[in-house]
């Protein structure tokens, strides 16, 4: 049963209310025999920029639609600002959604697109004008007020869609890959603007994306999803620097993963045998592997690997390798190395003009710092 609009739930900014804007508990959603959300639980804080990150089909958009009231779960609970969301329609929730396709009315001007929701609420004309002027200035499209969507670029349409959602003063904004249809340069520019906008508004943003870099740039915290479950949830830096599983390590950026056997425990860590030889692992900044685990997987990010010419370095965990491929990306060069049959990816800044001294076929020395080796849980 849908409750009347007079029972509309709201998040109040006053102190003493729940710290969580969204609470999801044991959520399940099925489409036929396919489980799209498999007992998902999480909490999203008020005023947080939170991202749901994962490959296509992992359940992130379905979760977003359930939060917005556009879909219903088969089991579990959703609480918005401490109140059960069951029974509240999409229009009764303090939530607005911005879609990748923008969903603008092509026959209406920018002004009328943004005003549409306010007019449906029958707000006074002076209040509508005040809100629209403020929002158009906030998203920097005041000069476009009299244009229609076909006359706008992709970035301008995205700003209009944002303005139309924000003008209704939601407590929570749901963003379904809002930058996905834009070209790379514009997407990067709008990422910064989107983050600044969220900071100025102080409202909760819940953002769905499959773009790992975008999630890292924008998010206070990220939930990495896989096959309907949350694989790992945490701050952006935490997930990148200390992934717990192979999936998170390899999905959130690039990562080298080596099979290893624990041979000898030492102060703050242990020594492990790998295809590269014996490596020392420093556990000072991470959780040690479960007791009794001899077979483990070690991960290290390409930019953490130190590359030099033979004889130039005396660092720990040094192995010899040969350069098989290099890719010049301007600010950095990506190297693909081979050592004892093991592939090693290295990313190095181009700190000097011209060649960096490593060419295809060169023999090089590679150092894997003990503190940068991550013990994975699987």
mmCIF file of C-alpha atoms in Angstrom:
data_model
loop_
_atom_site.group_PDB
_atom_site.id
_atom_site.type_symbol
_atom_site.label_atom_id
_atom_site.label_comp_id
_atom_site.label_asym_id
_atom_site.label_seq_id
_atom_site.Cartn_x
_atom_site.Cartn_y
_atom_site.Cartn_z
ATOM 1 C CA UNK A 1 0.000 0.000 0.000
ATOM 2 C CA UNK A 2 1.329 3.426 -0.952
ATOM 3 C CA UNK A 3 0.889 6.034 1.749
ATOM 4 C CA UNK A 4 -0.532 9.456 1.036
ATOM 5 C CA UNK A 5 1.787 12.326 0.113
ATOM 6 C CA UNK A 6 1.146 13.920 3.487
ATOM 7 C CA UNK A 7 3.295 11.138 4.965
ATOM 8 C CA UNK A 8 6.290 12.127 2.862
ATOM 9 C CA UNK A 9 9.579 11.141 4.483
ATOM 10 C CA UNK A 10 12.323 13.746 4.824
ATOM 11 C CA UNK A 11 15.895 14.019 6.035
ATOM 12 C CA UNK A 12 16.237 16.935 8.402
ATOM 13 C CA UNK A 13 19.655 18.611 8.640
ATOM 14 C CA UNK A 14 19.238 19.193 12.353
ATOM 15 C CA UNK A 15 21.572 17.503 14.807
ATOM 16 C CA UNK A 16 20.500 14.345 16.565
ATOM 17 C CA UNK A 17 19.080 12.573 13.517
ATOM 18 C CA UNK A 18 20.587 9.300 12.241
ATOM 19 C CA UNK A 19 24.082 9.689 10.776
ATOM 20 C CA UNK A 20 23.073 7.431 7.890
ATOM 21 C CA UNK A 21 21.106 8.787 4.940
ATOM 22 C CA UNK A 22 20.582 5.282 3.521
ATOM 23 C CA UNK A 23 20.552 1.901 5.232
ATOM 24 C CA UNK A 24 20.245 -1.276 3.183
ATOM 25 C CA UNK A 25 19.820 -4.552 5.017
ATOM 26 C CA UNK A 26 19.985 -8.019 3.470
ATOM 27 C CA UNK A 27 18.524 -6.828 0.150
ATOM 28 C CA UNK A 28 17.579 -9.444 -2.456
ATOM 29 C CA UNK A 29 16.322 -8.865 -6.005
ATOM 30 C CA UNK A 30 15.620 -11.597 -8.548
ATOM 31 C CA UNK A 31 14.642 -11.478 -12.197
ATOM 32 C CA UNK A 32 13.300 -14.936 -12.903
ATOM 33 C CA UNK A 33 15.976 -17.433 -11.863
ATOM 34 C CA UNK A 34 18.706 -14.783 -11.895
ATOM 35 C CA UNK A 35 19.749 -13.268 -8.560
ATOM 36 C CA UNK A 36 20.694 -9.659 -9.296
ATOM 37 C CA UNK A 37 21.164 -8.552 -5.664
ATOM 38 C CA UNK A 38 22.309 -11.259 -3.275
ATOM 39 C CA UNK A 39 21.737 -10.213 0.366
ATOM 40 C CA UNK A 40 23.320 -6.762 0.053
ATOM 41 C CA UNK A 41 23.810 -4.676 3.217
ATOM 42 C CA UNK A 42 25.418 -1.240 3.504
ATOM 43 C CA UNK A 43 25.086 2.175 5.118
ATOM 44 C CA UNK A 44 25.595 5.534 3.374
ATOM 45 C CA UNK A 45 26.305 8.581 5.508
ATOM 46 C CA UNK A 46 24.543 11.915 5.236
ATOM 47 C CA UNK A 47 26.511 14.381 3.101
ATOM 48 C CA UNK A 48 28.692 11.648 1.625
ATOM 49 C CA UNK A 49 29.735 11.181 -2.016
ATOM 50 C CA UNK A 50 29.265 7.416 -2.298
ATOM 51 C CA UNK A 51 29.930 5.349 -5.434
ATOM 52 C CA UNK A 52 28.688 1.932 -6.493
ATOM 53 C CA UNK A 53 31.407 0.554 -8.773
ATOM 54 C CA UNK A 54 31.413 -2.641 -10.770
ATOM 55 C CA UNK A 55 31.160 -4.256 -14.214
ATOM 56 C CA UNK A 56 27.954 -4.386 -16.216
ATOM 57 C CA UNK A 57 25.404 -6.750 -14.693
ATOM 58 C CA UNK A 58 26.792 -6.628 -11.144
ATOM 59 C CA UNK A 59 23.559 -5.132 -9.720
ATOM 60 C CA UNK A 60 24.606 -1.528 -9.065
ATOM 61 C CA UNK A 61 21.886 0.136 -11.182
ATOM 62 C CA UNK A 62 19.227 -2.206 -9.779
ATOM 63 C CA UNK A 63 20.274 -1.175 -6.269
ATOM 64 C CA UNK A 64 20.085 2.494 -7.257
ATOM 65 C CA UNK A 65 16.587 2.046 -8.712
ATOM 66 C CA UNK A 66 15.406 0.380 -5.515
ATOM 67 C CA UNK A 67 16.742 3.290 -3.462
ATOM 68 C CA UNK A 68 14.873 5.695 -5.746
ATOM 69 C CA UNK A 69 11.597 3.762 -5.511
ATOM 70 C CA UNK A 70 11.663 2.770 -9.197
ATOM 71 C CA UNK A 71 11.954 -0.938 -8.375
ATOM 72 C CA UNK A 72 11.036 -3.146 -5.437
ATOM 73 C CA UNK A 73 13.207 -5.727 -3.658
ATOM 74 C CA UNK A 74 12.114 -9.335 -3.198
ATOM 75 C CA UNK A 75 13.458 -9.354 0.350
ATOM 76 C CA UNK A 76 15.328 -7.130 2.766
ATOM 77 C CA UNK A 77 14.851 -3.594 4.030
ATOM 78 C CA UNK A 78 15.693 -0.066 2.907
ATOM 79 C CA UNK A 79 15.671 2.838 5.366
ATOM 80 C CA UNK A 80 15.967 6.448 4.230
ATOM 81 C CA UNK A 81 16.959 8.886 6.964
ATOM 82 C CA UNK A 82 16.023 6.312 9.590
ATOM 83 C CA UNK A 83 12.542 5.539 8.204
ATOM 84 C CA UNK A 84 11.422 2.406 6.398
ATOM 85 C CA UNK A 85 11.139 3.143 2.661
ATOM 86 C CA UNK A 86 8.625 0.359 2.035
ATOM 87 C CA UNK A 87 5.315 1.896 1.014
ATOM 88 C CA UNK A 88 6.757 5.234 -0.052
ATOM 89 C CA UNK A 89 6.591 5.872 -3.790
ATOM 90 C CA UNK A 90 9.422 7.496 -5.744
ATOM 91 C CA UNK A 91 7.722 10.899 -5.510
ATOM 92 C CA UNK A 92 7.360 10.660 -1.738
ATOM 93 C CA UNK A 93 11.038 10.041 -1.042
ATOM 94 C CA UNK A 94 13.533 12.898 -0.448
ATOM 95 C CA UNK A 95 15.440 11.505 -3.422
ATOM 96 C CA UNK A 96 15.972 12.592 -7.034
ATOM 97 C CA UNK A 97 17.648 10.683 -9.848
ATOM 98 C CA UNK A 98 19.849 11.817 -12.753
ATOM 99 C CA UNK A 99 20.007 9.349 -15.656
ATOM 100 C CA UNK A 100 22.788 8.803 -18.203
ATOM 101 C CA UNK A 101 20.324 9.672 -20.999
ATOM 102 C CA UNK A 102 19.352 12.943 -19.229
ATOM 103 C CA UNK A 103 15.605 12.371 -20.037
ATOM 104 C CA UNK A 104 14.995 16.042 -20.901
ATOM 105 C CA UNK A 105 11.820 17.262 -22.619
ATOM 106 C CA UNK A 106 13.045 18.192 -26.140
ATOM 107 C CA UNK A 107 10.201 20.661 -26.801
ATOM 108 C CA UNK A 108 10.785 22.684 -23.602
ATOM 109 C CA UNK A 109 13.444 25.306 -22.960
ATOM 110 C CA UNK A 110 16.137 24.795 -20.345
ATOM 111 C CA UNK A 111 14.179 27.069 -17.993
ATOM 112 C CA UNK A 112 10.954 25.092 -18.464
ATOM 113 C CA UNK A 113 12.740 21.740 -18.097
ATOM 114 C CA UNK A 114 14.139 22.840 -14.754
ATOM 115 C CA UNK A 115 10.800 24.380 -13.693
ATOM 116 C CA UNK A 116 8.731 21.294 -14.536
ATOM 117 C CA UNK A 117 8.896 19.581 -11.144
ATOM 118 C CA UNK A 118 8.301 22.804 -9.235
ATOM 119 C CA UNK A 119 5.215 23.576 -11.312
ATOM 120 C CA UNK A 120 3.884 20.084 -10.674
ATOM 121 C CA UNK A 121 4.158 20.887 -6.945
ATOM 122 C CA UNK A 122 2.179 24.111 -7.605
ATOM 123 C CA UNK A 123 4.732 26.301 -5.875
ATOM 124 C CA UNK A 124 4.257 30.097 -6.093
ATOM 125 C CA UNK A 125 5.617 31.662 -9.273
ATOM 126 C CA UNK A 126 8.050 33.884 -7.355
ATOM 127 C CA UNK A 127 9.452 30.849 -5.478
ATOM 128 C CA UNK A 128 9.871 28.928 -8.750
ATOM 129 C CA UNK A 129 11.742 31.830 -10.359
ATOM 130 C CA UNK A 130 13.977 32.302 -7.317
ATOM 131 C CA UNK A 131 14.955 28.626 -7.211
ATOM 132 C CA UNK A 132 15.575 28.336 -10.945
ATOM 133 C CA UNK A 133 17.768 31.423 -11.121
ATOM 134 C CA UNK A 134 19.843 30.181 -8.188
ATOM 135 C CA UNK A 135 20.269 26.660 -9.623
ATOM 136 C CA UNK A 136 21.093 27.811 -13.158
ATOM 137 C CA UNK A 137 23.824 30.014 -11.718
ATOM 138 C CA UNK A 138 25.075 27.157 -9.537
ATOM 139 C CA UNK A 139 25.558 24.802 -12.490
ATOM 140 C CA UNK A 140 26.702 27.651 -14.762
ATOM 141 C CA UNK A 141 24.013 27.499 -17.475
ATOM 142 C CA UNK A 142 22.141 30.805 -16.914
ATOM 143 C CA UNK A 143 22.994 31.904 -20.470
ATOM 144 C CA UNK A 144 21.280 28.789 -21.878
ATOM 145 C CA UNK A 145 17.894 29.339 -20.202
ATOM 146 C CA UNK A 146 15.996 29.960 -23.464
ATOM 147 C CA UNK A 147 17.582 27.147 -25.480
ATOM 148 C CA UNK A 148 15.998 23.741 -26.063
ATOM 149 C CA UNK A 149 17.832 20.395 -25.587
ATOM 150 C CA UNK A 150 18.532 19.825 -29.323
ATOM 151 C CA UNK A 151 20.543 23.084 -29.237
ATOM 152 C CA UNK A 152 22.758 21.905 -26.360
ATOM 153 C CA UNK A 153 25.985 19.910 -26.203
ATOM 154 C CA UNK A 154 26.252 16.718 -24.156
ATOM 155 C CA UNK A 155 27.912 18.531 -21.269
ATOM 156 C CA UNK A 156 25.248 21.245 -21.275
ATOM 157 C CA UNK A 157 22.463 18.633 -21.243
ATOM 158 C CA UNK A 158 24.120 16.960 -18.279
ATOM 159 C CA UNK A 159 24.102 20.263 -16.388
ATOM 160 C CA UNK A 160 20.411 20.789 -17.175
ATOM 161 C CA UNK A 161 19.575 17.297 -15.885
ATOM 162 C CA UNK A 162 21.503 18.051 -12.696
ATOM 163 C CA UNK A 163 19.747 21.397 -12.274
ATOM 164 C CA UNK A 164 16.326 19.830 -12.752
ATOM 165 C CA UNK A 165 17.038 17.313 -9.995
ATOM 166 C CA UNK A 166 18.709 19.726 -7.555
ATOM 167 C CA UNK A 167 16.067 22.476 -7.888
ATOM 168 C CA UNK A 168 13.636 20.217 -6.031
ATOM 169 C CA UNK A 169 15.991 20.346 -3.032
ATOM 170 C CA UNK A 170 16.385 16.594 -2.487
ATOM 171 C CA UNK A 171 18.261 15.266 0.516
ATOM 172 C CA UNK A 172 19.754 12.468 -1.614
ATOM 173 C CA UNK A 173 20.764 12.610 -5.282
ATOM 174 C CA UNK A 174 21.057 9.352 -7.241
ATOM 175 C CA UNK A 175 23.368 9.486 -10.264
ATOM 176 C CA UNK A 176 23.200 6.664 -12.815
ATOM 177 C CA UNK A 177 26.435 7.042 -14.823
ATOM 178 C CA UNK A 178 25.663 10.736 -15.502
ATOM 179 C CA UNK A 179 28.974 11.338 -17.311
ATOM 180 C CA UNK A 180 29.067 8.080 -19.268
ATOM 181 C CA UNK A 181 27.888 9.540 -22.593
ATOM 182 C CA UNK A 182 30.473 12.346 -22.654
ATOM 183 C CA UNK A 183 33.879 12.413 -24.325
ATOM 184 C CA UNK A 184 36.931 11.814 -22.141
ATOM 185 C CA UNK A 185 38.145 15.428 -21.843
ATOM 186 C CA UNK A 186 34.700 16.802 -20.951
ATOM 187 C CA UNK A 187 34.076 13.916 -18.554
ATOM 188 C CA UNK A 188 37.233 14.730 -16.625
ATOM 189 C CA UNK A 189 36.302 18.425 -16.449
ATOM 190 C CA UNK A 190 32.794 17.687 -15.203
ATOM 191 C CA UNK A 191 34.084 15.216 -12.600
ATOM 192 C CA UNK A 192 35.719 18.115 -10.770
ATOM 193 C CA UNK A 193 32.616 20.295 -11.163
ATOM 194 C CA UNK A 194 30.383 17.502 -9.898
ATOM 195 C CA UNK A 195 32.529 17.025 -6.808
ATOM 196 C CA UNK A 196 32.616 20.782 -6.109
ATOM 197 C CA UNK A 197 28.832 20.961 -6.562
ATOM 198 C CA UNK A 198 28.284 18.171 -4.047
ATOM 199 C CA UNK A 199 30.558 19.889 -1.534
ATOM 200 C CA UNK A 200 28.684 23.198 -1.911
ATOM 201 C CA UNK A 201 25.251 21.586 -1.609
ATOM 202 C CA UNK A 202 26.236 19.293 1.275
ATOM 203 C CA UNK A 203 23.697 16.638 0.243
ATOM 204 C CA UNK A 204 24.245 12.902 -0.179
ATOM 205 C CA UNK A 205 25.304 11.815 -3.679
ATOM 206 C CA UNK A 206 25.008 8.121 -4.596
ATOM 207 C CA UNK A 207 26.801 7.539 -7.861
ATOM 208 C CA UNK A 208 26.787 4.460 -10.119
ATOM 209 C CA UNK A 209 29.738 3.956 -12.460
ATOM 210 C CA UNK A 210 31.902 1.295 -14.086
ATOM 211 C CA UNK A 211 34.746 3.810 -14.529
ATOM 212 C CA UNK A 212 37.370 3.060 -11.870
ATOM 213 C CA UNK A 213 39.201 6.385 -12.219
ATOM 214 C CA UNK A 214 35.949 8.332 -11.953
ATOM 215 C CA UNK A 215 35.032 6.502 -8.746
ATOM 216 C CA UNK A 216 38.455 7.217 -7.229
ATOM 217 C CA UNK A 217 38.311 10.927 -8.138
ATOM 218 C CA UNK A 218 34.792 11.585 -6.860
ATOM 219 C CA UNK A 219 34.126 9.296 -3.937
ATOM 220 C CA UNK A 220 34.440 9.550 -0.189
ATOM 221 C CA UNK A 221 33.740 5.814 -0.126
ATOM 222 C CA UNK A 222 33.238 3.136 -2.757
ATOM 223 C CA UNK A 223 31.371 -0.158 -2.747
ATOM 224 C CA UNK A 224 32.913 -2.493 -5.337
ATOM 225 C CA UNK A 225 30.191 -4.879 -6.540
ATOM 226 C CA UNK A 226 30.489 -8.262 -8.198
ATOM 227 C CA UNK A 227 27.699 -10.667 -9.183
ATOM 228 C CA UNK A 228 25.105 -9.030 -6.937
ATOM 229 C CA UNK A 229 27.304 -8.743 -3.853
ATOM 230 C CA UNK A 230 29.583 -6.128 -2.332
ATOM 231 C CA UNK A 231 33.124 -7.410 -2.749
ATOM 232 C CA UNK A 232 34.708 -4.632 -0.663
ATOM 233 C CA UNK A 233 33.564 -1.300 0.769
ATOM 234 C CA UNK A 234 35.776 1.495 2.012
ATOM 235 C CA UNK A 235 37.464 4.823 1.347
ATOM 236 C CA UNK A 236 38.860 5.267 -2.157
ATOM 237 C CA UNK A 237 42.490 5.240 -0.987
ATOM 238 C CA UNK A 238 41.882 2.200 1.227
ATOM 239 C CA UNK A 239 40.412 0.133 -1.606
ATOM 240 C CA UNK A 240 43.182 1.088 -4.011
ATOM 241 C CA UNK A 241 46.101 0.697 -1.615
ATOM 242 C CA UNK A 242 44.808 -2.360 0.274
ATOM 243 C CA UNK A 243 42.423 -4.438 -1.873
ATOM 244 C CA UNK A 244 41.340 -7.627 -0.143
ATOM 245 C CA UNK A 245 40.619 -9.837 -3.160
ATOM 246 C CA UNK A 246 41.975 -10.484 -6.649
ATOM 247 C CA UNK A 247 38.814 -9.031 -8.180
ATOM 248 C CA UNK A 248 39.123 -5.693 -6.367
ATOM 249 C CA UNK A 249 42.882 -5.516 -6.965
ATOM 250 C CA UNK A 250 42.513 -6.080 -10.711
ATOM 251 C CA UNK A 251 39.232 -4.213 -11.283
ATOM 252 C CA UNK A 252 40.161 -1.049 -9.393
ATOM 253 C CA UNK A 253 43.174 -0.115 -11.492
ATOM 254 C CA UNK A 254 45.968 -2.396 -12.711
ATOM 255 C CA UNK A 255 47.730 -4.853 -10.412
ATOM 256 C CA UNK A 256 50.431 -7.520 -10.562
ATOM 257 C CA UNK A 257 49.395 -10.730 -8.781
ATOM 258 C CA UNK A 258 51.919 -13.463 -7.885
ATOM 259 C CA UNK A 259 51.260 -16.897 -6.414
ATOM 260 C CA UNK A 260 53.413 -17.434 -3.337
ATOM 261 C CA UNK A 261 54.252 -19.917 -0.600
ATOM 262 C CA UNK A 262 54.997 -18.681 2.928
ATOM 263 C CA UNK A 263 58.418 -20.065 3.944
ATOM 264 C CA UNK A 264 59.591 -18.230 7.046
ATOM 265 C CA UNK A 265 58.000 -15.746 9.418
ATOM 266 C CA UNK A 266 59.997 -12.664 10.402
ATOM 267 C CA UNK A 267 59.533 -9.443 12.365
ATOM 268 C CA UNK A 268 56.527 -7.546 10.931
ATOM 269 C CA UNK A 269 56.078 -10.054 8.122
ATOM 270 C CA UNK A 270 57.415 -13.127 6.396
ATOM 271 C CA UNK A 271 59.453 -14.464 3.489
ATOM 272 C CA UNK A 272 57.620 -16.087 0.588
ATOM 273 C CA UNK A 273 58.752 -18.189 -2.365
ATOM 274 C CA UNK A 274 57.449 -17.014 -5.756
ATOM 275 C CA UNK A 275 58.238 -17.554 -9.435
ATOM 276 C CA UNK A 276 60.455 -14.464 -9.123
ATOM 277 C CA UNK A 277 62.402 -15.943 -6.214
ATOM 278 C CA UNK A 278 62.179 -15.268 -2.484
ATOM 279 C CA UNK A 279 60.406 -12.020 -1.506
ATOM 280 C CA UNK A 280 60.106 -10.379 1.894
ATOM 281 C CA UNK A 281 56.629 -9.102 2.781
ATOM 282 C CA UNK A 282 56.180 -6.323 5.358
ATOM 283 C CA UNK A 283 52.829 -6.551 7.168
ATOM 284 C CA UNK A 284 53.220 -3.380 9.253
ATOM 285 C CA UNK A 285 50.432 -1.595 7.350
ATOM 286 C CA UNK A 286 48.091 -4.504 6.613
ATOM 287 C CA UNK A 287 46.252 -7.397 8.186
ATOM 288 C CA UNK A 288 48.375 -10.562 8.301
ATOM 289 C CA UNK A 289 47.103 -13.642 6.414
ATOM 290 C CA UNK A 290 45.010 -16.176 8.281
ATOM 291 C CA UNK A 291 46.973 -18.532 10.497
ATOM 292 C CA UNK A 292 47.975 -21.726 8.756
ATOM 293 C CA UNK A 293 47.769 -20.332 5.199
ATOM 294 C CA UNK A 294 50.873 -21.362 3.317
ATOM 295 C CA UNK A 295 49.624 -20.772 -0.232
ATOM 296 C CA UNK A 296 48.792 -17.108 -0.761
ATOM 297 C CA UNK A 297 48.540 -14.495 -3.504
ATOM 298 C CA UNK A 298 50.625 -11.312 -3.407
ATOM 299 C CA UNK A 299 49.640 -8.137 -5.270
ATOM 300 C CA UNK A 300 51.549 -4.965 -6.073
ATOM 301 C CA UNK A 301 50.514 -1.897 -8.072
ATOM 302 C CA UNK A 302 52.640 -1.136 -11.200
ATOM 303 C CA UNK A 303 53.585 2.339 -9.930
ATOM 304 C CA UNK A 304 54.945 0.829 -6.685
ATOM 305 C CA UNK A 305 57.497 -1.284 -8.581
ATOM 306 C CA UNK A 306 60.932 0.353 -8.870
ATOM 307 C CA UNK A 307 62.700 0.030 -12.203
ATOM 308 C CA UNK A 308 66.407 0.648 -12.796
ATOM 309 C CA UNK A 309 69.366 -0.565 -14.800
ATOM 310 C CA UNK A 310 71.283 -3.579 -13.409
ATOM 311 C CA UNK A 311 73.727 -2.628 -10.684
ATOM 312 C CA UNK A 312 72.087 0.735 -9.973
ATOM 313 C CA UNK A 313 69.876 -0.364 -7.070
ATOM 314 C CA UNK A 314 70.491 -2.132 -3.793
ATOM 315 C CA UNK A 315 66.835 -2.300 -2.735
ATOM 316 C CA UNK A 316 65.168 -5.374 -1.295
ATOM 317 C CA UNK A 317 63.292 -7.956 -3.372
ATOM 318 C CA UNK A 318 65.388 -7.214 -6.457
ATOM 319 C CA UNK A 319 64.950 -9.439 -9.511
ATOM 320 C CA UNK A 320 66.264 -9.317 -13.072
ATOM 321 C CA UNK A 321 63.787 -8.863 -15.913
ATOM 322 C CA UNK A 322 63.666 -8.075 -19.629
ATOM 323 C CA UNK A 323 61.574 -5.339 -21.250
ATOM 324 C CA UNK A 324 59.039 -6.932 -23.630
ATOM 325 C CA UNK A 325 56.892 -3.910 -24.414
ATOM 326 C CA UNK A 326 56.558 -0.233 -23.547
ATOM 327 C CA UNK A 327 53.669 2.160 -24.048
ATOM 328 C CA UNK A 328 54.361 5.908 -23.934
ATOM 329 C CA UNK A 329 51.450 7.877 -22.447
ATOM 330 C CA UNK A 330 52.986 11.328 -22.185
ATOM 331 C CA UNK A 331 53.372 11.848 -18.437
ATOM 332 C CA UNK A 332 54.182 8.173 -17.872
ATOM 333 C CA UNK A 333 55.402 5.044 -19.611
ATOM 334 C CA UNK A 334 53.946 1.597 -19.010
ATOM 335 C CA UNK A 335 56.440 -1.267 -19.220
ATOM 336 C CA UNK A 336 55.669 -4.950 -19.660
ATOM 337 C CA UNK A 337 58.517 -7.060 -18.286
ATOM 338 C CA UNK A 338 59.240 -10.785 -18.128
ATOM 339 C CA UNK A 339 61.173 -12.499 -15.321
ATOM 340 C CA UNK A 340 61.399 -16.281 -14.821
ATOM 341 C CA UNK A 341 58.279 -16.713 -16.943
ATOM 342 C CA UNK A 342 56.353 -14.220 -14.796
ATOM 343 C CA UNK A 343 54.903 -11.058 -16.338
ATOM 344 C CA UNK A 344 55.475 -7.802 -14.407
ATOM 345 C CA UNK A 345 53.713 -4.506 -15.188
ATOM 346 C CA UNK A 346 55.522 -1.296 -14.251
ATOM 347 C CA UNK A 347 54.309 2.293 -14.530
ATOM 348 C CA UNK A 348 57.014 4.986 -14.342
ATOM 349 C CA UNK A 349 56.796 8.775 -14.598
ATOM 350 C CA UNK A 350 58.664 10.343 -17.507
ATOM 351 C CA UNK A 351 60.743 12.541 -15.227
ATOM 352 C CA UNK A 352 63.318 13.505 -17.837
ATOM 353 C CA UNK A 353 63.096 14.639 -21.442
ATOM 354 C CA UNK A 354 63.623 11.997 -24.093
ATOM 355 C CA UNK A 355 64.200 8.288 -23.489
ATOM 356 C CA UNK A 356 64.024 7.083 -19.908
ATOM 357 C CA UNK A 357 66.836 4.618 -20.526
ATOM 358 C CA UNK A 358 64.773 1.442 -20.895
ATOM 359 C CA UNK A 359 64.026 0.017 -24.325
ATOM 360 C CA UNK A 360 62.426 -3.189 -25.604
ATOM 361 C CA UNK A 361 64.931 -6.020 -25.159
ATOM 362 C CA UNK A 362 66.886 -4.315 -22.360
ATOM 363 C CA UNK A 363 67.718 -6.229 -19.206
ATOM 364 C CA UNK A 364 66.629 -4.262 -16.128
ATOM 365 C CA UNK A 365 66.521 -4.615 -12.357
ATOM 366 C CA UNK A 366 63.138 -4.591 -10.655
ATOM 367 C CA UNK A 367 62.598 -3.923 -6.946
ATOM 368 C CA UNK A 368 59.325 -4.856 -5.244
ATOM 369 C CA UNK A 369 59.258 -2.950 -1.907
ATOM 370 C CA UNK A 370 58.238 -5.282 0.948
ATOM 371 C CA UNK A 371 55.695 -2.764 2.314
ATOM 372 C CA UNK A 372 54.002 -2.474 -1.098
ATOM 373 C CA UNK A 373 53.295 -6.206 -1.432
ATOM 374 C CA UNK A 374 49.659 -6.865 -0.499
ATOM 375 C CA UNK A 375 48.443 -10.215 0.816
ATOM 376 C CA UNK A 376 45.101 -11.047 -0.809
ATOM 377 C CA UNK A 377 42.376 -13.074 0.860
ATOM 378 C CA UNK A 378 41.791 -15.393 -2.118
#
